[in-house]
Amino acid sequence: NAGVTQTPKFRILKIGQSMTLQCAQDMNHNYMYWYRQDPGMGLKLIYYSVGAGITDKGEVPNGYNVSRSTTEDFPLRLELAAPSQTSVYFCASSYSWGGRYQETQYFGPGTRLLVL
Amino acid sequence: KNEVEQSPQNLTAQEGEFITINCSYSVGISALHWLQQHPGGGIVSLFMLSSGKKKHGRLIATINIQEKHSSLHITASHPRDSAVYICAVVPMYSGGGADGLTFGKGTHLIIQP
């Protein structure tokens, strides 16, 4: 199993540009998450999904959009990039059948994004 | 608002030393996670616990629900243990919502040979 994969690993964007961060998992997990990690700060949840076709906002959703058309894929879309979106983005997945967040989360390697 | 505080923020120790990293939180929780972030950036889940103690190899995690405190211990530390260790909690009030996970800022550990 590849686990959780993310592309690209690194990207530089100009202000106002758009891009999609790709995330895929091959573990048949129902839950998927997008986090951002800023220097010196804890991870913050952007969006999450509890299954194909179902997504919801996390703590810091502004400026982002997601979709989940399949169990495997959970892309994150930045529509109008701003310097405040410079961060490292992590995708994660878990299999949860009972108490959410009781289960181990598996993280992707991260995407480093720089908006200039 | 739930706060998760870790201490120390930075820790440098010599190989072989016993390491303790602490995590305190301000609200009732249903579970606590310890994660390890490697120098290359990858994040790995180490433990999930809701009571007592868990052990995996040289790593031991304990939690005291009443005192709202957890510790991560590393015995016989080794340079390969150098990483950022992150505590994350699931608040009781999250009601099962996926946005209930709150992360600490991490403890940056360096083990010198």
JSON list of C-alpha atoms in Angstrom, two decimals:
[
{"chain": "A", "resi": 1, "resn": "ASN", "atom": "CA", "xyz": [0.00, 0.00, 0.00]},
{"chain": "A", "resi": 2, "resn": "ALA", "atom": "CA", "xyz": [1.19, 3.51, -0.82]},
{"chain": "A", "resi": 3, "resn": "GLY", "atom": "CA", "xyz": [-0.78, 4.92, 2.12]},
{"chain": "A", "resi": 4, "resn": "VAL", "atom": "CA", "xyz": [-1.60, 8.61, 1.74]},
{"chain": "A", "resi": 5, "resn": "THR", "atom": "CA", "xyz": [0.02, 10.38, -1.19]},
{"chain": "A", "resi": 6, "resn": "GLN", "atom": "CA", "xyz": [0.12, 14.09, -1.93]},
{"chain": "A", "resi": 7, "resn": "THR", "atom": "CA", "xyz": [1.16, 16.08, -4.96]},
{"chain": "A", "resi": 8, "resn": "PRO", "atom": "CA", "xyz": [2.92, 18.36, -5.55]},
{"chain": "A", "resi": 9, "resn": "LYS", "atom": "CA", "xyz": [5.61, 18.35, -2.86]},
{"chain": "A", "resi": 10, "resn": "PHE", "atom": "CA", "xyz": [6.40, 22.01, -3.35]},
{"chain": "A", "resi": 11, "resn": "ARG", "atom": "CA", "xyz": [4.83, 24.85, -5.30]},
{"chain": "A", "resi": 12, "resn": "ILE", "atom": "CA", "xyz": [5.29, 28.57, -5.67]},
{"chain": "A", "resi": 13, "resn": "LEU", "atom": "CA", "xyz": [2.20, 30.56, -6.57]},
{"chain": "A", "resi": 14, "resn": "LYS", "atom": "CA", "xyz": [1.70, 34.18, -7.43]},
{"chain": "A", "resi": 15, "resn": "ILE", "atom": "CA", "xyz": [-0.98, 36.14, -5.61]},
{"chain": "A", "resi": 16, "resn": "GLY", "atom": "CA", "xyz": [-4.34, 35.55, -7.25]},
{"chain": "A", "resi": 17, "resn": "GLN", "atom": "CA", "xyz": [-3.41, 32.29, -8.94]},
{"chain": "A", "resi": 18, "resn": "SER", "atom": "CA", "xyz": [-5.34, 29.10, -8.35]},
{"chain": "A", "resi": 19, "resn": "MET", "atom": "CA", "xyz": [-4.21, 25.55, -7.82]},
{"chain": "A", "resi": 20, "resn": "THR", "atom": "CA", "xyz": [-5.36, 22.17, -6.61]},
{"chain": "A", "resi": 21, "resn": "LEU", "atom": "CA", "xyz": [-3.47, 20.11, -4.06]},
{"chain": "A", "resi": 22, "resn": "GLN", "atom": "CA", "xyz": [-4.00, 16.43, -4.71]},
{"chain": "A", "resi": 23, "resn": "CYS", "atom": "CA", "xyz": [-4.49, 13.79, -2.01]},
{"chain": "A", "resi": 24, "resn": "ALA", "atom": "CA", "xyz": [-5.16, 10.09, -2.44]},
{"chain": "A", "resi": 25, "resn": "GLN", "atom": "CA", "xyz": [-5.29, 7.10, -0.11]},
{"chain": "A", "resi": 26, "resn": "ASP", "atom": "CA", "xyz": [-5.43, 3.40, -0.89]},
{"chain": "A", "resi": 27, "resn": "MET", "atom": "CA", "xyz": [-6.46, 2.09, 2.53]},
{"chain": "A", "resi": 28, "resn": "ASN", "atom": "CA", "xyz": [-10.23, 2.35, 1.94]},
{"chain": "A", "resi": 29, "resn": "HIS", "atom": "CA", "xyz": [-10.52, 4.87, 4.74]},
{"chain": "A", "resi": 30, "resn": "ASN", "atom": "CA", "xyz": [-13.83, 6.68, 5.05]},
{"chain": "A", "resi": 31, "resn": "TYR", "atom": "CA", "xyz": [-12.50, 9.82, 6.78]},
{"chain": "A", "resi": 32, "resn": "MET", "atom": "CA", "xyz": [-10.16, 12.26, 5.10]},
{"chain": "A", "resi": 33, "resn": "TYR", "atom": "CA", "xyz": [-8.79, 15.59, 6.30]},
{"chain": "A", "resi": 34, "resn": "TRP", "atom": "CA", "xyz": [-6.84, 18.61, 5.15]},
{"chain": "A", "resi": 35, "resn": "TYR", "atom": "CA", "xyz": [-4.64, 20.45, 7.65]},
{"chain": "A", "resi": 36, "resn": "ARG", "atom": "CA", "xyz": [-2.32, 23.38, 7.38]},
{"chain": "A", "resi": 37, "resn": "GLN", "atom": "CA", "xyz": [0.77, 23.84, 9.52]},
{"chain": "A", "resi": 38, "resn": "ASP", "atom": "CA", "xyz": [2.23, 27.30, 9.98]},
{"chain": "A", "resi": 39, "resn": "PRO", "atom": "CA", "xyz": [5.66, 27.84, 11.58]},
{"chain": "A", "resi": 40, "resn": "GLY", "atom": "CA", "xyz": [5.49, 27.62, 15.36]},
{"chain": "A", "resi": 41, "resn": "MET", "atom": "CA", "xyz": [1.78, 26.80, 15.30]},
{"chain": "A", "resi": 42, "resn": "GLY", "atom": "CA", "xyz": [-0.22, 23.63, 15.77]},
{"chain": "A", "resi": 43, "resn": "LEU", "atom": "CA", "xyz": [-1.95, 21.91, 12.89]},
{"chain": "A", "resi": 44, "resn": "LYS", "atom": "CA", "xyz": [-5.26, 23.47, 11.95]},
{"chain": "A", "resi": 45, "resn": "LEU", "atom": "CA", "xyz": [-8.09, 21.61, 10.23]},
{"chain": "A", "resi": 46, "resn": "ILE", "atom": "CA", "xyz": [-9.22, 23.17, 6.94]},
{"chain": "A", "resi": 47, "resn": "TYR", "atom": "CA", "xyz": [-11.84, 20.71, 5.67]},
{"chain": "A", "resi": 48, "resn": "TYR", "atom": "CA", "xyz": [-12.77, 17.15, 6.30]},
{"chain": "A", "resi": 49, "resn": "SER", "atom": "CA", "xyz": [-14.88, 14.43, 4.70]},
{"chain": "A", "resi": 50, "resn": "VAL", "atom": "CA", "xyz": [-16.64, 11.49, 6.29]},
{"chain": "A", "resi": 51, "resn": "GLY", "atom": "CA", "xyz": [-17.22, 9.71, 2.99]},
{"chain": "A", "resi": 52, "resn": "ALA", "atom": "CA", "xyz": [-17.62, 10.17, -0.74]},
{"chain": "A", "resi": 53, "resn": "GLY", "atom": "CA", "xyz": [-19.91, 13.09, -1.47]},
{"chain": "A", "resi": 54, "resn": "ILE", "atom": "CA", "xyz": [-19.80, 14.46, 2.08]},
{"chain": "A", "resi": 55, "resn": "THR", "atom": "CA", "xyz": [-17.53, 17.31, 3.14]},
{"chain": "A", "resi": 56, "resn": "ASP", "atom": "CA", "xyz": [-17.57, 19.90, 5.91]},
{"chain": "A", "resi": 57, "resn": "LYS", "atom": "CA", "xyz": [-15.62, 22.89, 7.11]},
{"chain": "A", "resi": 58, "resn": "GLY", "atom": "CA", "xyz": [-12.99, 22.74, 9.77]},
{"chain": "A", "resi": 59, "resn": "GLU", "atom": "CA", "xyz": [-11.44, 25.54, 11.79]},
{"chain": "A", "resi": 60, "resn": "VAL", "atom": "CA", "xyz": [-9.85, 27.55, 8.92]},
{"chain": "A", "resi": 61, "resn": "PRO", "atom": "CA", "xyz": [-11.83, 26.95, 5.68]},
{"chain": "A", "resi": 62, "resn": "ASN", "atom": "CA", "xyz": [-11.76, 30.45, 4.18]},
{"chain": "A", "resi": 63, "resn": "GLY", "atom": "CA", "xyz": [-10.04, 30.61, 0.82]},
{"chain": "A", "resi": 64, "resn": "TYR", "atom": "CA", "xyz": [-10.29, 26.87, 0.19]},
{"chain": "A", "resi": 65, "resn": "ASN", "atom": "CA", "xyz": [-12.69, 24.39, -1.35]},
{"chain": "A", "resi": 66, "resn": "VAL", "atom": "CA", "xyz": [-12.82, 20.62, -1.43]},
{"chain": "A", "resi": 67, "resn": "SER", "atom": "CA", "xyz": [-14.67, 17.82, -3.12]},
{"chain": "A", "resi": 68, "resn": "ARG", "atom": "CA", "xyz": [-14.84, 14.08, -2.52]},
{"chain": "A", "resi": 69, "resn": "SER", "atom": "CA", "xyz": [-16.20, 12.24, -5.52]},
{"chain": "A", "resi": 70, "resn": "THR", "atom": "CA", "xyz": [-14.50, 8.95, -4.63]},
{"chain": "A", "resi": 71, "resn": "THR", "atom": "CA", "xyz": [-13.38, 7.23, -1.44]},
{"chain": "A", "resi": 72, "resn": "GLU", "atom": "CA", "xyz": [-9.75, 7.48, -2.53]},
{"chain": "A", "resi": 73, "resn": "ASP", "atom": "CA", "xyz": [-9.35, 11.13, -3.54]},
{"chain": "A", "resi": 74, "resn": "PHE", "atom": "CA", "xyz": [-9.77, 14.38, -1.63]},
{"chain": "A", "resi": 75, "resn": "PRO", "atom": "CA", "xyz": [-8.40, 17.38, -3.54]},
{"chain": "A", "resi": 76, "resn": "LEU", "atom": "CA", "xyz": [-8.02, 20.82, -1.96]},
{"chain": "A", "resi": 77, "resn": "ARG", "atom": "CA", "xyz": [-8.61, 23.84, -4.17]},
{"chain": "A", "resi": 78, "resn": "LEU", "atom": "CA", "xyz": [-7.15, 27.30, -3.61]},
{"chain": "A", "resi": 79, "resn": "GLU", "atom": "CA", "xyz": [-9.05, 29.76, -5.78]},
{"chain": "A", "resi": 80, "resn": "LEU", "atom": "CA", "xyz": [-7.29, 33.10, -5.30]},
{"chain": "A", "resi": 81, "resn": "ALA", "atom": "CA", "xyz": [-3.98, 32.51, -3.60]},
{"chain": "A", "resi": 82, "resn": "ALA", "atom": "CA", "xyz": [-2.96, 34.98, -0.91]},
{"chain": "A", "resi": 83, "resn": "PRO", "atom": "CA", "xyz": [0.32, 35.29, 1.04]},
{"chain": "A", "resi": 84, "resn": "SER", "atom": "CA", "xyz": [-1.57, 34.17, 4.17]},
{"chain": "A", "resi": 85, "resn": "GLN", "atom": "CA", "xyz": [-1.97, 30.76, 2.53]},
{"chain": "A", "resi": 86, "resn": "THR", "atom": "CA", "xyz": [1.77, 30.18, 2.56]},
{"chain": "A", "resi": 87, "resn": "SER", "atom": "CA", "xyz": [2.00, 27.06, 4.67]},
{"chain": "A", "resi": 88, "resn": "VAL", "atom": "CA", "xyz": [2.63, 23.34, 4.69]},
{"chain": "A", "resi": 89, "resn": "TYR", "atom": "CA", "xyz": [-0.49, 21.35, 3.86]},
{"chain": "A", "resi": 90, "resn": "PHE", "atom": "CA", "xyz": [-1.07, 17.84, 5.13]},
{"chain": "A", "resi": 91, "resn": "CYS", "atom": "CA", "xyz": [-3.72, 15.42, 4.03]},
{"chain": "A", "resi": 92, "resn": "ALA", "atom": "CA", "xyz": [-4.68, 12.59, 6.38]},
{"chain": "A", "resi": 93, "resn": "SER", "atom": "CA", "xyz": [-7.10, 9.71, 6.48]},
{"chain": "A", "resi": 94, "resn": "SER", "atom": "CA", "xyz": [-8.58, 7.35, 9.04]},
{"chain": "A", "resi": 95, "resn": "TYR", "atom": "CA", "xyz": [-11.13, 4.62, 9.33]},
{"chain": "A", "resi": 96, "resn": "SER", "atom": "CA", "xyz": [-13.75, 5.55, 11.90]},
{"chain": "A", "resi": 97, "resn": "TRP", "atom": "CA", "xyz": [-16.72, 3.39, 12.74]},
{"chain": "A", "resi": 98, "resn": "GLY", "atom": "CA", "xyz": [-17.55, 4.65, 16.20]},
{"chain": "A", "resi": 99, "resn": "GLY", "atom": "CA", "xyz": [-16.17, 7.59, 18.12]},
{"chain": "A", "resi": 100, "resn": "ARG", "atom": "CA", "xyz": [-14.62, 9.91, 15.62]},
{"chain": "A", "resi": 101, "resn": "TYR", "atom": "CA", "xyz": [-10.99, 10.75, 16.12]},
{"chain": "A", "resi": 102, "resn": "GLN", "atom": "CA", "xyz": [-10.64, 7.67, 18.25]},
{"chain": "A", "resi": 103, "resn": "GLU", "atom": "CA", "xyz": [-8.86, 6.10, 15.32]},
{"chain": "A", "resi": 104, "resn": "THR", "atom": "CA", "xyz": [-5.28, 6.50, 14.13]},
{"chain": "A", "resi": 105, "resn": "GLN", "atom": "CA", "xyz": [-4.83, 9.11, 11.43]},
{"chain": "A", "resi": 106, "resn": "TYR", "atom": "CA", "xyz": [-2.41, 8.41, 8.60]},
{"chain": "A", "resi": 107, "resn": "PHE", "atom": "CA", "xyz": [-0.71, 11.47, 7.16]},
{"chain": "A", "resi": 108, "resn": "GLY", "atom": "CA", "xyz": [0.61, 12.24, 3.71]},
{"chain": "A", "resi": 109, "resn": "PRO", "atom": "CA", "xyz": [4.12, 13.68, 3.24]},
{"chain": "A", "resi": 110, "resn": "GLY", "atom": "CA", "xyz": [2.86, 17.25, 2.93]},
{"chain": "A", "resi": 111, "resn": "THR", "atom": "CA", "xyz": [2.83, 19.98, 0.29]},
{"chain": "A", "resi": 112, "resn": "ARG", "atom": "CA", "xyz": [4.88, 23.08, 0.89]},
{"chain": "A", "resi": 113, "resn": "LEU", "atom": "CA", "xyz": [3.18, 26.11, -0.67]},
{"chain": "A", "resi": 114, "resn": "LEU", "atom": "CA", "xyz": [4.71, 29.55, -1.05]},
{"chain": "A", "resi": 115, "resn": "VAL", "atom": "CA", "xyz": [2.52, 32.42, -2.24]},
{"chain": "A", "resi": 116, "resn": "LEU", "atom": "CA", "xyz": [4.40, 35.49, -3.44]},
{"chain": "B", "resi": 1, "resn": "LYS", "atom": "CA", "xyz": [-11.89, 27.39, 24.21]},
{"chain": "B", "resi": 2, "resn": "ASN", "atom": "CA", "xyz": [-9.77, 24.28, 24.49]},
{"chain": "B", "resi": 3, "resn": "GLU", "atom": "CA", "xyz": [-6.07, 24.92, 24.81]},
{"chain": "B", "resi": 4, "resn": "VAL", "atom": "CA", "xyz": [-3.36, 22.31, 24.45]},
{"chain": "B", "resi": 5, "resn": "GLU", "atom": "CA", "xyz": [-0.05, 23.25, 25.99]},
{"chain": "B", "resi": 6, "resn": "GLN", "atom": "CA", "xyz": [3.13, 21.27, 25.56]},
{"chain": "B", "resi": 7, "resn": "SER", "atom": "CA", "xyz": [6.33, 21.56, 27.54]},
{"chain": "B", "resi": 8, "resn": "PRO", "atom": "CA", "xyz": [9.10, 21.99, 26.99]},
{"chain": "B", "resi": 9, "resn": "GLN", "atom": "CA", "xyz": [8.95, 23.69, 23.59]},
{"chain": "B", "resi": 10, "resn": "ASN", "atom": "CA", "xyz": [12.54, 22.66, 22.89]},
{"chain": "B", "resi": 11, "resn": "LEU", "atom": "CA", "xyz": [14.64, 19.94, 24.46]},
{"chain": "B", "resi": 12, "resn": "THR", "atom": "CA", "xyz": [18.23, 18.93, 23.78]},
{"chain": "B", "resi": 13, "resn": "ALA", "atom": "CA", "xyz": [19.58, 15.83, 25.50]},
{"chain": "B", "resi": 14, "resn": "GLN", "atom": "CA", "xyz": [22.42, 13.37, 25.26]},
{"chain": "B", "resi": 15, "resn": "GLU", "atom": "CA", "xyz": [22.05, 9.91, 23.82]},
{"chain": "B", "resi": 16, "resn": "GLY", "atom": "CA", "xyz": [20.83, 7.45, 26.42]},
{"chain": "B", "resi": 17, "resn": "GLU", "atom": "CA", "xyz": [18.96, 9.96, 28.57]},
{"chain": "B", "resi": 18, "resn": "PHE", "atom": "CA", "xyz": [15.38, 9.43, 29.71]},
{"chain": "B", "resi": 19, "resn": "ILE", "atom": "CA", "xyz": [13.12, 11.96, 28.02]},
{"chain": "B", "resi": 20, "resn": "THR", "atom": "CA", "xyz": [9.78, 13.32, 29.21]},
{"chain": "B", "resi": 21, "resn": "ILE", "atom": "CA", "xyz": [7.48, 15.54, 27.18]},
{"chain": "B", "resi": 22, "resn": "ASN", "atom": "CA", "xyz": [4.35, 16.92, 28.79]},
{"chain": "B", "resi": 23, "resn": "CYS", "atom": "CA", "xyz": [0.93, 17.85, 27.46]},
{"chain": "B", "resi": 24, "resn": "SER", "atom": "CA", "xyz": [-1.78, 19.71, 29.38]},
{"chain": "B", "resi": 25, "resn": "TYR", "atom": "CA", "xyz": [-5.26, 20.57, 28.14]},
{"chain": "B", "resi": 26, "resn": "SER", "atom": "CA", "xyz": [-8.07, 22.67, 29.49]},
{"chain": "B", "resi": 27, "resn": "VAL", "atom": "CA", "xyz": [-11.32, 20.78, 28.75]},
{"chain": "B", "resi": 28, "resn": "GLY", "atom": "CA", "xyz": [-12.63, 17.27, 29.18]},
{"chain": "B", "resi": 29, "resn": "ILE", "atom": "CA", "xyz": [-11.52, 14.95, 26.43]},
{"chain": "B", "resi": 30, "resn": "SER", "atom": "CA", "xyz": [-12.46, 11.56, 25.05]},
{"chain": "B", "resi": 31, "resn": "ALA", "atom": "CA", "xyz": [-9.02, 10.72, 23.63]},
{"chain": "B", "resi": 32, "resn": "LEU", "atom": "CA", "xyz": [-5.49, 12.03, 23.26]},
{"chain": "B", "resi": 33, "resn": "HIS", "atom": "CA", "xyz": [-3.04, 11.38, 20.44]},
{"chain": "B", "resi": 34, "resn": "TRP", "atom": "CA", "xyz": [0.74, 11.61, 20.35]},
{"chain": "B", "resi": 35, "resn": "LEU", "atom": "CA", "xyz": [2.28, 12.20, 16.94]},
{"chain": "B", "resi": 36, "resn": "GLN", "atom": "CA", "xyz": [5.87, 12.35, 15.72]},
{"chain": "B", "resi": 37, "resn": "GLN", "atom": "CA", "xyz": [6.96, 14.72, 12.98]},
{"chain": "B", "resi": 38, "resn": "HIS", "atom": "CA", "xyz": [10.25, 13.76, 11.39]},
{"chain": "B", "resi": 39, "resn": "PRO", "atom": "CA", "xyz": [12.87, 16.35, 10.38]},
{"chain": "B", "resi": 40, "resn": "GLY", "atom": "CA", "xyz": [11.80, 15.78, 6.77]},
{"chain": "B", "resi": 41, "resn": "GLY", "atom": "CA", "xyz": [8.26, 16.83, 7.69]},
{"chain": "B", "resi": 42, "resn": "GLY", "atom": "CA", "xyz": [6.38, 13.53, 7.69]},
{"chain": "B", "resi": 43, "resn": "ILE", "atom": "CA", "xyz": [3.90, 12.92, 10.53]},
{"chain": "B", "resi": 44, "resn": "VAL", "atom": "CA", "xyz": [3.36, 9.55, 12.14]},
{"chain": "B", "resi": 45, "resn": "SER", "atom": "CA", "xyz": [0.84, 8.60, 14.79]},
{"chain": "B", "resi": 46, "resn": "LEU", "atom": "CA", "xyz": [2.52, 7.08, 17.87]},
{"chain": "B", "resi": 47, "resn": "PHE", "atom": "CA", "xyz": [-0.28, 6.53, 20.36]},
{"chain": "B", "resi": 48, "resn": "MET", "atom": "CA", "xyz": [-3.96, 7.09, 20.95]},
{"chain": "B", "resi": 49, "resn": "LEU", "atom": "CA", "xyz": [-5.07, 6.77, 24.54]},
{"chain": "B", "resi": 50, "resn": "SER", "atom": "CA", "xyz": [-8.05, 7.61, 26.68]},
{"chain": "B", "resi": 51, "resn": "SER", "atom": "CA", "xyz": [-6.83, 6.25, 30.01]},
{"chain": "B", "resi": 52, "resn": "GLY", "atom": "CA", "xyz": [-3.83, 4.71, 31.72]},
{"chain": "B", "resi": 53, "resn": "LYS", "atom": "CA", "xyz": [-0.65, 3.91, 29.92]},
{"chain": "B", "resi": 54, "resn": "LYS", "atom": "CA", "xyz": [0.58, 2.50, 26.62]},
{"chain": "B", "resi": 55, "resn": "LYS", "atom": "CA", "xyz": [4.02, 1.25, 25.62]},
{"chain": "B", "resi": 56, "resn": "HIS", "atom": "CA", "xyz": [5.58, 0.68, 22.24]},
{"chain": "B", "resi": 57, "resn": "GLY", "atom": "CA", "xyz": [9.25, -0.19, 22.19]},
{"chain": "B", "resi": 58, "resn": "ARG", "atom": "CA", "xyz": [11.13, 2.57, 24.00]},
{"chain": "B", "resi": 59, "resn": "LEU", "atom": "CA", "xyz": [8.13, 4.91, 23.98]},
{"chain": "B", "resi": 60, "resn": "ILE", "atom": "CA", "xyz": [5.67, 5.13, 26.84]},
{"chain": "B", "resi": 61, "resn": "ALA", "atom": "CA", "xyz": [2.59, 7.36, 26.96]},
{"chain": "B", "resi": 62, "resn": "THR", "atom": "CA", "xyz": [0.55, 8.02, 30.07]},
{"chain": "B", "resi": 63, "resn": "ILE", "atom": "CA", "xyz": [-2.57, 10.03, 30.70]},
{"chain": "B", "resi": 64, "resn": "ASN", "atom": "CA", "xyz": [-4.29, 11.34, 33.83]},
{"chain": "B", "resi": 65, "resn": "ILE", "atom": "CA", "xyz": [-7.80, 12.32, 32.80]},
{"chain": "B", "resi": 66, "resn": "GLN", "atom": "CA", "xyz": [-8.63, 13.98, 36.14]},
{"chain": "B", "resi": 67, "resn": "GLU", "atom": "CA", "xyz": [-5.55, 16.17, 36.05]},
{"chain": "B", "resi": 68, "resn": "LYS", "atom": "CA", "xyz": [-5.92, 16.84, 32.29]},
{"chain": "B", "resi": 69, "resn": "HIS", "atom": "CA", "xyz": [-2.34, 15.85, 31.65]},
{"chain": "B", "resi": 70, "resn": "SER", "atom": "CA", "xyz": [-0.41, 13.40, 29.53]},
{"chain": "B", "resi": 71, "resn": "SER", "atom": "CA", "xyz": [3.26, 12.55, 29.25]},
{"chain": "B", "resi": 72, "resn": "LEU", "atom": "CA", "xyz": [5.34, 10.93, 26.55]},
{"chain": "B", "resi": 73, "resn": "HIS", "atom": "CA", "xyz": [8.50, 9.20, 27.75]},
{"chain": "B", "resi": 74, "resn": "ILE", "atom": "CA", "xyz": [11.43, 7.95, 25.71]},
{"chain": "B", "resi": 75, "resn": "THR", "atom": "CA", "xyz": [13.81, 5.52, 27.38]},
{"chain": "B", "resi": 76, "resn": "ALA", "atom": "CA", "xyz": [17.42, 5.08, 26.24]},
{"chain": "B", "resi": 77, "resn": "SER", "atom": "CA", "xyz": [17.06, 7.98, 23.79]},
{"chain": "B", "resi": 78, "resn": "HIS", "atom": "CA", "xyz": [18.87, 7.81, 20.46]},
{"chain": "B", "resi": 79, "resn": "PRO", "atom": "CA", "xyz": [19.70, 10.45, 17.83]},
{"chain": "B", "resi": 80, "resn": "ARG", "atom": "CA", "xyz": [17.06, 8.91, 15.55]},
{"chain": "B", "resi": 81, "resn": "ASP", "atom": "CA", "xyz": [14.45, 10.00, 18.14]},
{"chain": "B", "resi": 82, "resn": "SER", "atom": "CA", "xyz": [15.18, 13.60, 17.15]},
{"chain": "B", "resi": 83, "resn": "ALA", "atom": "CA", "xyz": [11.87, 14.97, 15.91]},
{"chain": "B", "resi": 84, "resn": "VAL", "atom": "CA", "xyz": [8.94, 17.19, 16.83]},
{"chain": "B", "resi": 85, "resn": "TYR", "atom": "CA", "xyz": [6.45, 15.45, 19.13]},
{"chain": "B", "resi": 86, "resn": "ILE", "atom": "CA", "xyz": [2.87, 16.67, 18.89]},
{"chain": "B", "resi": 87, "resn": "CYS", "atom": "CA", "xyz": [0.01, 16.19, 21.32]},
{"chain": "B", "resi": 88, "resn": "ALA", "atom": "CA", "xyz": [-3.59, 16.38, 20.04]},
{"chain": "B", "resi": 89, "resn": "VAL", "atom": "CA", "xyz": [-6.83, 15.97, 21.98]},
{"chain": "B", "resi": 90, "resn": "VAL", "atom": "CA", "xyz": [-10.43, 15.11, 21.16]},
{"chain": "B", "resi": 91, "resn": "PRO", "atom": "CA", "xyz": [-12.65, 17.37, 23.29]},
{"chain": "B", "resi": 92, "resn": "MET", "atom": "CA", "xyz": [-15.75, 15.81, 24.81]},
{"chain": "B", "resi": 93, "resn": "TYR", "atom": "CA", "xyz": [-17.91, 18.59, 23.37]},
{"chain": "B", "resi": 94, "resn": "SER", "atom": "CA", "xyz": [-16.92, 17.70, 19.81]},
{"chain": "B", "resi": 95, "resn": "GLY", "atom": "CA", "xyz": [-19.92, 15.36, 19.79]},
{"chain": "B", "resi": 96, "resn": "GLY", "atom": "CA", "xyz": [-18.13, 13.11, 17.37]},
{"chain": "B", "resi": 97, "resn": "GLY", "atom": "CA", "xyz": [-17.51, 15.86, 14.89]},
{"chain": "B", "resi": 98, "resn": "ALA", "atom": "CA", "xyz": [-14.35, 15.51, 12.87]},
{"chain": "B", "resi": 99, "resn": "ASP", "atom": "CA", "xyz": [-13.36, 19.09, 13.64]},
{"chain": "B", "resi": 100, "resn": "GLY", "atom": "CA", "xyz": [-12.87, 18.24, 17.30]},
{"chain": "B", "resi": 101, "resn": "LEU", "atom": "CA", "xyz": [-9.14, 17.55, 17.15]},
{"chain": "B", "resi": 102, "resn": "THR", "atom": "CA", "xyz": [-7.02, 20.26, 18.79]},
{"chain": "B", "resi": 103, "resn": "PHE", "atom": "CA", "xyz": [-3.26, 20.19, 18.38]},
{"chain": "B", "resi": 104, "resn": "GLY", "atom": "CA", "xyz": [-0.44, 21.46, 20.55]},
{"chain": "B", "resi": 105, "resn": "LYS", "atom": "CA", "xyz": [2.41, 23.37, 18.96]},
{"chain": "B", "resi": 106, "resn": "GLY", "atom": "CA", "xyz": [4.84, 20.51, 19.43]},
{"chain": "B", "resi": 107, "resn": "THR", "atom": "CA", "xyz": [8.05, 19.83, 21.33]},
{"chain": "B", "resi": 108, "resn": "HIS", "atom": "CA", "xyz": [11.23, 19.96, 19.30]},
{"chain": "B", "resi": 109, "resn": "LEU", "atom": "CA", "xyz": [13.55, 17.21, 20.59]},
{"chain": "B", "resi": 110, "resn": "ILE", "atom": "CA", "xyz": [17.21, 16.87, 19.65]},
{"chain": "B", "resi": 111, "resn": "ILE", "atom": "CA", "xyz": [19.24, 13.92, 20.88]},
{"chain": "B", "resi": 112, "resn": "GLN", "atom": "CA", "xyz": [22.96, 14.44, 20.56]},
{"chain": "B", "resi": 113, "resn": "PRO", "atom": "CA", "xyz": [25.33, 11.48, 20.17]}
]
